[in-house]
Short mmCIF file of C-alpha atoms and ligand atoms in Angstrom, two decimals:
data_model
loop_
_atom_site.label_atom_id
_atom_site.label_comp_id
_atom_site.label_asym_id
_atom_site.label_seq_id
_atom_site.Cartn_x
_atom_site.Cartn_y
_atom_site.Cartn_z
CA MET K 1 -24.49 -10.04 9.84
CA ASN K 2 -27.43 -11.56 10.79
CA ASP K 3 -30.64 -11.04 8.86
CA PRO K 4 -30.19 -13.80 5.16
CA LEU K 5 -31.97 -10.53 3.44
CA ALA K 6 -28.70 -8.70 4.68
CA ARG K 7 -26.22 -10.71 3.71
CA THR K 8 -27.48 -11.52 0.25
CA VAL K 9 -27.49 -7.84 -0.56
CA THR K 10 -24.23 -7.43 0.71
CA ARG K 11 -22.46 -9.76 -0.86
CA VAL K 12 -24.18 -8.83 -3.93
CA ALA K 13 -23.53 -5.78 -4.49
CA TYR K 14 -19.46 -6.66 -2.50
CA MET K 15 -19.23 -8.58 -5.65
CA ALA K 16 -20.16 -5.86 -8.28
CA THR K 17 -17.76 -4.25 -7.36
CA GLN K 18 -15.81 -5.56 -6.76
CA LEU K 19 -15.23 -7.64 -9.86
CA PRO K 20 -15.52 -4.88 -12.10
CA ARG K 21 -12.58 -3.29 -10.06
CA PHE K 22 -10.44 -6.30 -11.40
CA ALA K 23 -11.42 -6.60 -14.13
CA TRP K 24 -10.85 -3.25 -14.71
CA TYR K 25 -7.19 -3.73 -13.34
CA ALA K 26 -5.86 -7.22 -14.19
CA GLY K 27 -7.48 -5.59 -18.21
CA HIS K 28 -4.89 -2.79 -17.85
CA ASP K 29 -1.40 -5.53 -17.31
CA TYR K 30 -3.00 -7.38 -20.08
CA VAL K 31 -3.09 -4.80 -22.46
CA MET K 32 0.01 -3.44 -20.29
CA ARG K 33 2.28 -7.15 -21.16
CA ARG K 34 0.43 -6.73 -24.76
CA LEU K 35 2.03 -3.68 -25.10
CA ALA K 36 5.81 -3.96 -23.74
CA GLY K 37 5.98 -7.83 -26.21
CA GLN K 38 5.93 -9.05 -22.75
CA VAL K 39 4.19 -11.77 -22.64
CA ARG K 40 6.00 -13.68 -26.13
CA ARG K 41 9.65 -12.36 -23.77
CA ASN K 42 8.32 -13.47 -20.87
CA ALA K 43 7.98 -16.98 -22.68
CA THR K 44 11.65 -16.59 -23.54
CA LEU K 45 13.19 -15.60 -19.05
CA ARG K 46 10.60 -18.27 -17.58
CA ARG K 47 13.07 -21.72 -20.04
CA ASP K 48 16.62 -20.69 -18.73
CA GLY K 49 16.72 -16.41 -17.27
CA PRO K 50 16.48 -14.98 -13.80
CA SER K 51 12.62 -15.19 -13.53
CA ALA K 52 12.97 -18.38 -14.85
CA ARG K 53 11.59 -19.73 -10.78
CA ALA K 54 9.55 -16.43 -9.92
CA GLY K 55 7.86 -16.87 -13.43
CA ASN K 56 7.19 -20.72 -13.11
CA LEU K 57 4.91 -19.70 -9.71
CA ASP K 58 1.67 -21.19 -10.72
CA GLN K 59 -0.90 -18.75 -12.10
CA ARG K 60 -3.85 -20.26 -10.43
CA ARG K 61 -1.98 -20.05 -7.04
CA ILE K 62 -2.16 -16.08 -7.04
CA TYR K 63 -6.06 -16.24 -7.87
CA SER K 64 -6.43 -18.92 -5.54
CA ASP K 65 -5.23 -15.91 -3.50
CA LEU K 66 -6.67 -13.57 -4.32
CA ALA K 67 -10.08 -14.89 -4.15
CA ASP K 68 -8.51 -16.08 -0.49
CA LEU K 69 -8.18 -12.49 -0.01
CA LEU K 70 -11.77 -11.18 -1.37
CA ALA K 71 -12.92 -13.82 0.93
CA GLN K 72 -11.35 -12.03 4.16
CA ASP K 73 -12.90 -8.94 2.50
CA LEU K 74 -16.45 -9.26 2.24
CA ALA K 75 -16.04 -12.10 5.49
CA ASN K 76 -15.07 -9.02 7.67
CA ILE K 77 -17.43 -7.23 6.57
CA GLU K 78 -20.33 -9.01 6.81
CA ALA K 79 -19.39 -9.12 10.73
CA GLU K 80 -19.41 -6.13 10.86
CA ILE K 81 -15.42 -4.63 11.46
CA TYR K 82 -15.59 -2.26 8.24
CA PRO K 83 -18.70 -1.37 6.03
CA LEU K 84 -19.28 -2.86 2.63
CA PRO K 85 -16.29 -0.36 1.15
CA HIS K 86 -16.04 2.39 -1.38
CA ASP K 87 -13.28 2.42 -3.49
CA HIS K 88 -14.11 6.17 -4.85
CA ASP K 89 -11.83 4.99 -7.76
CA GLY K 90 -13.53 8.32 -9.44
CA THR K 91 -16.03 8.93 -11.81
CA LEU K 92 -15.74 7.08 -15.84
CA PHE K 93 -13.89 10.48 -16.83
CA THR K 94 -11.40 9.89 -14.12
CA ARG K 95 -9.95 6.16 -14.06
CA LEU K 96 -10.32 6.71 -18.56
CA ARG K 97 -7.84 9.82 -17.85
CA ARG K 98 -6.10 7.50 -15.33
CA SER K 99 -6.01 4.78 -17.76
CA ARG K 100 -4.69 7.78 -20.78
CA LEU K 101 -1.84 8.75 -17.71
CA PHE K 102 -1.03 5.10 -16.40
CA PHE K 103 -0.54 3.12 -20.84
CA GLU K 104 0.75 7.34 -21.32
CA ASP K 105 3.96 6.63 -18.92
CA LEU K 106 4.46 3.00 -19.87
CA PRO K 107 7.47 4.28 -23.22
CA ALA K 108 9.53 6.42 -20.64
CA ILE K 109 9.06 3.55 -17.47
CA GLN K 110 10.75 0.93 -20.25
CA ARG K 111 13.18 3.59 -20.96
CA ARG K 112 14.49 3.64 -17.20
CA ARG K 113 14.52 0.28 -17.17
CA GLU K 114 16.37 -0.74 -19.66
CA ARG K 115 18.90 2.27 -19.20
CA LYS K 116 19.31 1.33 -15.96
CA ASP K 117 18.27 5.05 -14.43
CA THR K 118 16.76 6.09 -10.55
CA ARG K 119 18.46 8.87 -10.14
CA GLU K 120 16.45 11.00 -12.49
CA VAL K 121 14.79 13.10 -9.52
CA MET K 122 18.08 14.31 -7.83
CA THR K 123 18.37 17.03 -9.72
CA ALA K 124 20.32 20.32 -7.82
CA ALA K 125 16.97 21.79 -7.25
CA THR K 126 15.97 19.09 -5.06
CA ALA K 127 18.97 17.44 -3.93
CA GLY K 128 19.91 17.82 0.06
CA LYS K 129 16.11 19.10 0.34
CA ARG K 130 14.87 14.91 1.24
CA PRO K 131 17.13 12.49 1.78
CA ASP K 132 18.96 10.84 -1.12
CA TYR K 133 17.14 8.18 -0.99
CA TYR K 134 13.26 9.82 -0.98
CA LEU K 135 15.04 11.43 -4.74
CA GLN K 136 15.05 7.82 -6.78
CA ASN K 137 12.75 6.87 -9.49
CA PHE K 138 11.17 3.85 -7.50
CA HIS K 139 9.17 1.38 -9.69
CA HIS K 140 11.05 3.51 -12.74
CA GLN K 141 7.89 5.88 -11.72
CA SER K 142 7.59 8.89 -14.15
CA GLY K 143 8.47 11.85 -11.40
CA GLY K 144 9.95 9.83 -8.17
CA TRP K 145 7.01 11.26 -5.61
CA LEU K 146 7.61 15.10 -6.34
CA SER K 147 4.27 15.47 -9.08
CA GLU K 148 1.64 15.86 -9.26
CA ASP K 149 1.32 14.00 -11.99
CA SER K 150 3.05 11.59 -10.17
CA ALA K 151 0.39 10.98 -7.79
CA ASP K 152 -2.77 11.08 -9.90
CA ARG K 153 -0.64 7.82 -11.63
CA TYR K 154 0.51 6.25 -8.84
CA ASP K 155 -3.44 4.10 -8.19
CA THR K 156 -3.80 2.65 -11.36
CA GLN K 157 -0.45 2.16 -10.96
CA VAL K 158 -0.75 -0.15 -7.64
CA GLU K 159 -4.39 -0.82 -8.18
CA VAL K 160 -2.37 -2.45 -11.71
CA LEU K 161 0.40 -4.25 -9.55
CA PHE K 162 -1.59 -6.28 -7.78
CA LYS K 163 -5.04 -7.22 -10.31
CA GLY K 164 -6.86 -4.37 -8.54
CA SER K 165 -6.46 -6.18 -4.93
CA ALA K 166 -3.95 -3.56 -3.78
CA ASN K 167 -7.68 -1.27 -1.71
CA ALA K 168 -8.57 -4.65 0.31
CA MET K 169 -5.26 -5.32 1.03
CA ARG K 170 -5.21 -2.05 2.75
CA ARG K 171 -8.31 -3.06 4.15
CA GLN K 172 -6.74 -5.70 6.15
CA ALA K 173 -5.24 -3.58 8.15
CA LEU K 174 -8.62 -1.99 9.76
CA PRO K 175 -9.73 -5.13 11.60
CA PRO K 176 -6.32 -5.19 14.13
CA LEU K 177 -7.33 -1.43 14.34
CA ARG K 178 -11.37 -2.54 15.75
CA GLU K 179 -10.21 -4.65 18.25
CA VAL K 180 -8.60 -1.50 20.60
CA PHE K 181 -11.02 1.17 19.48
CA ALA K 182 -13.93 -1.27 19.82
CA GLY K 183 -16.43 0.21 22.88
CA ARG K 184 -14.53 3.51 22.80
CA ASP K 185 -15.44 6.83 22.32
CA GLN K 186 -14.16 7.59 18.45
CA ARG K 187 -14.25 11.38 18.23
CA ARG K 188 -11.84 10.56 21.93
CA LEU K 189 -9.12 8.63 19.62
CA ARG K 190 -6.14 9.14 16.97
CA LEU K 191 -5.43 7.66 14.26
CA LEU K 192 -2.03 9.00 12.50
CA ASP K 193 -1.44 7.20 8.94
CA ILE K 194 2.05 7.45 8.26
CA ALA K 195 3.56 7.80 4.22
CA CYS K 196 -0.73 7.78 3.99
CA GLY K 197 0.18 8.44 -0.10
CA THR K 198 -2.70 9.49 -2.34
CA GLY K 199 -4.63 8.83 1.12
CA ARG K 200 -6.31 5.69 0.14
CA PHE K 201 -5.83 3.59 3.52
CA LEU K 202 -7.72 6.89 5.15
CA ASP K 203 -10.25 6.98 3.51
CA PHE K 204 -11.25 3.08 4.70
CA VAL K 205 -10.23 4.64 7.99
CA LYS K 206 -12.61 7.77 7.92
CA GLN K 207 -15.58 5.56 6.18
CA THR K 208 -15.09 2.99 9.58
CA TRP K 209 -14.66 5.77 12.03
CA PRO K 210 -16.37 8.66 10.92
CA ARG K 211 -16.06 11.20 13.51
CA LEU K 212 -12.17 9.60 14.43
CA PRO K 213 -9.11 12.44 14.45
CA ALA K 214 -6.59 11.21 12.06
CA VAL K 215 -4.24 12.51 10.62
CA GLY K 216 -1.84 11.55 7.09
CA LEU K 217 1.79 12.66 7.35
CA ASP K 218 3.56 11.83 3.62
CA LEU K 219 6.90 13.61 2.14
CA SER K 220 6.29 14.33 -0.83
CA GLU K 221 4.38 17.50 -1.68
CA ALA K 222 1.87 16.57 -4.59
CA TYR K 223 0.60 13.64 -2.61
CA CYS K 224 0.43 15.83 0.04
CA ARG K 225 -2.67 17.88 -1.48
CA HIS K 226 -3.79 14.03 -3.97
CA ALA K 227 -4.56 13.03 -0.87
CA ARG K 228 -6.28 15.99 0.63
CA ARG K 229 -8.02 16.02 -2.55
CA HIS K 230 -8.71 13.08 -2.39
CA LEU K 231 -10.16 13.67 1.46
CA ALA K 232 -11.72 16.92 1.00
CA ARG K 233 -14.94 15.49 2.77
CA TRP K 234 -14.05 13.88 5.75
CA SER K 235 -14.10 16.22 9.24
CA ARG K 236 -11.55 15.11 11.32
CA LEU K 237 -8.36 15.45 9.26
CA ASN K 238 -5.24 16.27 9.15
CA VAL K 239 -2.60 15.07 6.34
CA VAL K 240 0.73 17.20 6.87
CA VAL K 241 3.49 16.63 4.96
CA GLY K 242 6.75 15.86 6.93
CA ASN K 243 9.24 13.08 7.10
CA ALA K 244 8.53 10.12 9.29
CA GLU K 245 12.13 9.90 10.48
CA ALA K 246 11.26 12.65 12.43
CA VAL K 247 7.38 13.09 12.82
CA PRO K 248 6.44 16.30 13.96
CA ALA K 249 3.46 15.04 16.91
CA PRO K 250 4.56 14.80 21.29
CA ASP K 251 4.98 11.96 22.14
CA ALA K 252 1.74 9.39 23.62
CA SER K 253 0.08 11.43 21.14
CA PHE K 254 -1.45 8.87 18.92
CA ASP K 255 -3.51 5.70 19.50
CA ALA K 256 -2.93 4.11 16.98
CA ALA K 257 -0.48 4.08 13.77
CA THR K 258 -0.60 2.25 10.36
CA CYS K 259 2.13 2.18 7.59
CA LEU K 260 1.14 0.64 4.74
CA PHE K 261 2.99 -0.47 1.05
CA THR K 262 6.31 1.60 2.90
CA PHE K 263 9.34 0.09 4.64
CA HIS K 264 9.61 -1.86 2.18
CA GLU K 265 11.22 1.38 0.07
CA LEU K 266 13.46 2.22 3.18
CA PRO K 267 17.03 1.91 3.84
CA PRO K 268 17.21 -0.18 6.74
CA GLN K 269 18.05 2.87 8.88
CA ALA K 270 15.62 5.27 8.16
CA ARG K 271 13.04 1.73 8.99
CA ARG K 272 14.60 1.52 12.30
CA ASN K 273 14.23 5.22 12.42
CA VAL K 274 10.68 5.23 10.91
CA PHE K 275 9.51 2.70 13.62
CA ARG K 276 11.19 4.27 16.75
CA GLU K 277 8.83 7.92 16.34
CA CYS K 278 5.70 5.05 15.67
CA ALA K 279 6.58 3.75 19.70
CA ARG K 280 7.18 7.56 20.21
CA ILE K 281 4.28 9.05 19.66
CA LEU K 282 2.21 6.12 20.62
CA LYS K 283 0.79 6.26 23.74
CA PRO K 284 1.26 3.07 26.16
CA GLY K 285 -1.74 0.97 25.37
CA GLY K 286 -1.17 1.93 21.67
CA ARG K 287 -1.26 -0.07 18.96
CA LEU K 288 1.03 0.48 14.64
CA VAL K 289 -0.34 -1.66 12.91
CA LEU K 290 1.95 -2.66 9.00
CA LEU K 291 0.77 -3.58 5.80
CA ASP K 292 3.32 -4.54 3.59
CA SER K 293 5.06 -7.44 1.19
CA LEU K 294 5.45 -11.59 2.63
CA GLN K 295 8.86 -11.50 3.33
CA ARG K 296 11.38 -14.16 2.90
CA GLY K 297 9.81 -17.41 4.00
CA ASP K 298 6.43 -16.59 4.79
CA GLU K 299 5.37 -18.42 2.29
CA PRO K 300 8.07 -20.62 0.54
CA ASP K 301 6.18 -20.77 -2.79
CA TYR K 302 6.09 -16.40 -3.72
CA ASP K 303 9.84 -16.46 -2.60
CA ALA K 304 11.38 -16.83 -6.43
CA MET K 305 9.45 -14.68 -6.57
CA LEU K 306 9.51 -11.60 -3.88
CA GLU K 307 13.45 -12.12 -5.35
CA TRP K 308 12.63 -10.98 -8.69
CA PHE K 309 10.39 -8.09 -7.44
CA PRO K 310 13.23 -5.96 -7.62
CA GLN K 311 15.10 -6.70 -10.70
CA ASN K 312 12.04 -5.49 -12.26
CA TYR K 313 10.64 -2.98 -10.60
CA HIS K 314 13.26 -0.12 -8.90
CA GLU K 315 13.48 -1.90 -5.22
CA PRO K 316 16.88 -0.76 -4.00
CA TYR K 317 15.57 -2.13 0.00
CA TYR K 318 12.71 -4.03 -0.74
CA GLY K 319 15.84 -6.72 -0.52
CA SER K 320 17.28 -5.76 3.17
CA TYR K 321 13.06 -5.76 3.46
CA LEU K 322 12.65 -8.83 2.13
CA GLY K 323 14.52 -11.00 5.58
CA GLU K 324 14.25 -7.53 7.86
CA ASP K 325 13.90 -8.67 11.46
CA PHE K 326 10.32 -5.89 13.01
CA SER K 327 9.89 -8.31 16.54
CA ALA K 328 14.04 -7.04 16.96
CA ILE K 329 13.34 -3.53 15.99
CA ALA K 330 9.91 -3.57 17.66
CA ARG K 331 11.86 -4.53 20.58
CA THR K 332 14.64 -2.45 20.59
CA CYS K 333 11.47 0.49 20.31
CA GLY K 334 10.11 -0.47 23.09
CA LEU K 335 6.83 -2.56 21.07
CA VAL K 336 5.83 -5.90 21.35
CA HIS K 337 5.10 -7.47 18.31
CA LEU K 338 1.38 -9.63 18.38
CA ARG K 339 1.19 -11.44 15.65
CA ASP K 340 1.15 -11.14 11.58
CA ALA K 341 -1.52 -11.83 8.99
CA LYS K 342 -1.10 -12.80 5.35
CA ALA K 343 -3.46 -10.35 3.28
CA PHE K 344 -3.31 -12.01 -1.17
CA VAL K 345 0.70 -10.40 -1.84
CA SER K 346 1.12 -8.13 1.08
CA LYS K 347 1.13 -9.16 5.38
CA VAL K 348 -0.77 -7.11 8.27
CA MET K 349 1.62 -6.92 11.16
CA VAL K 350 0.57 -5.97 14.34
CA PHE K 351 2.82 -4.27 17.62
CA ASP K 352 1.29 -2.40 20.79
CA LYS K 353 3.18 -0.46 23.14
CA PRO K 354 2.42 -2.36 26.59
CA THR K 355 0.38 0.00 29.40
CA GLY K 356 3.59 -0.46 31.19
CA ARG K 357 0.77 -0.88 34.08
C1 SAM C 401 4.18 2.74 -1.78
S1 SAM C 401 3.94 5.12 -0.75
C2 SAM C 401 2.75 4.50 -0.12
C3 SAM C 401 1.41 5.40 -0.44
C4 SAM C 401 0.20 4.71 1.05
N1 SAM C 401 0.35 4.77 2.42
C5 SAM C 401 -0.72 3.20 0.11
O1 SAM C 401 -0.85 2.56 0.60
O2 SAM C 401 0.17 3.33 -1.34
C6 SAM C 401 4.85 5.26 -0.01
C7 SAM C 401 4.74 6.87 0.30
O3 SAM C 401 5.91 6.90 1.35
C8 SAM C 401 6.66 8.47 1.36
N2 SAM C 401 7.36 7.92 1.64
C9 SAM C 401 8.72 7.34 1.31
N3 SAM C 401 9.66 7.81 2.58
C10 SAM C 401 8.36 8.62 3.15
C11 SAM C 401 9.42 8.99 5.13
N4 SAM C 401 10.77 9.40 5.34
N5 SAM C 401 8.94 10.00 6.11
C12 SAM C 401 7.44 10.68 5.21
N6 SAM C 401 7.12 9.76 4.14
C13 SAM C 401 7.90 8.84 3.21
C14 SAM C 401 6.17 8.64 0.06
O4 SAM C 401 6.00 9.86 -0.22
C15 SAM C 401 5.40 7.48 -0.64
O5 SAM C 401 4.04 8.37 -0.45
#
């Protein structure tokens, strides 16, 4: 983007959408903490409790890293890697309704947290129909991954957790895709988004490559229904229910695969199974892009916060994720780990399937 006027307009438009988003979701976070009395409790915990070191992470550091993420997001837009994004948070009415759903659910979450109740969704009706590891109330969420309300609440919960930066983090998975799509006819490429959830990342994929055929795969029928509604305006897009450990697609049928914010929720063996499936469905020369939490040692100042996170949110596999060796897993699947790039509290991991030439 060389035109100074276009650059200024883009910057103003970016700030005009992202800053209110930050204020909206950071505001939710603040109100949530006040309601839970956490502000007072945290002050005590920080002195001598298990979150002591986590609480000591300088808030200025967090806000400075968040600002870096937004600066990177804007730089990508100015470099025309992707267009000025539309977050599609819905009308004011939709946002207020989701806000109500979010706050109404907090007492149930708190109750589960206190009782360490994490298996509500494992019932006679659900057991055996999904992998056991899946049938849990991750983050103490109501309905696990199984209900319509859970799908409707999910994006507010994630954006509150990340102070309105979840979508900006997701967009950091687009530049490595641009590298492999550049100069190619997008209509002849295919992308698979594994564990697509409510479809927010696919929305940014389609905003960038509207004619790219894309598939979203997720094990939750409710989340898939939500994603289909959210993505209804796009053509050449399918959202299918399925297990990422056994992707219902032929070998070498996709040019790119992505998986965001999911590997930390998989047990080690499932992580390996999903990785193997990614390698299988990629064409030679294809690319896998993962985006997920920072791991232990990536940013030493964050280590204590990362260790503390699964104690407060039900994240049974996060501890093993923190030390997972993704380069080694990639090697066993025939993929090459190219690089990682930090994106606030997450990182983008890039893997290629060699062409074999
Ligand atoms: C934390 S959410 C991430 C969703 C989305 N990628 C995002 O950016 O927000 C995890 C998602 O993974 C899905 N999931 C977990 N295990 C799965 C599996 N084995 N196969 C397919 N989807 C799975 C869940 O249903 C849920 O939608």
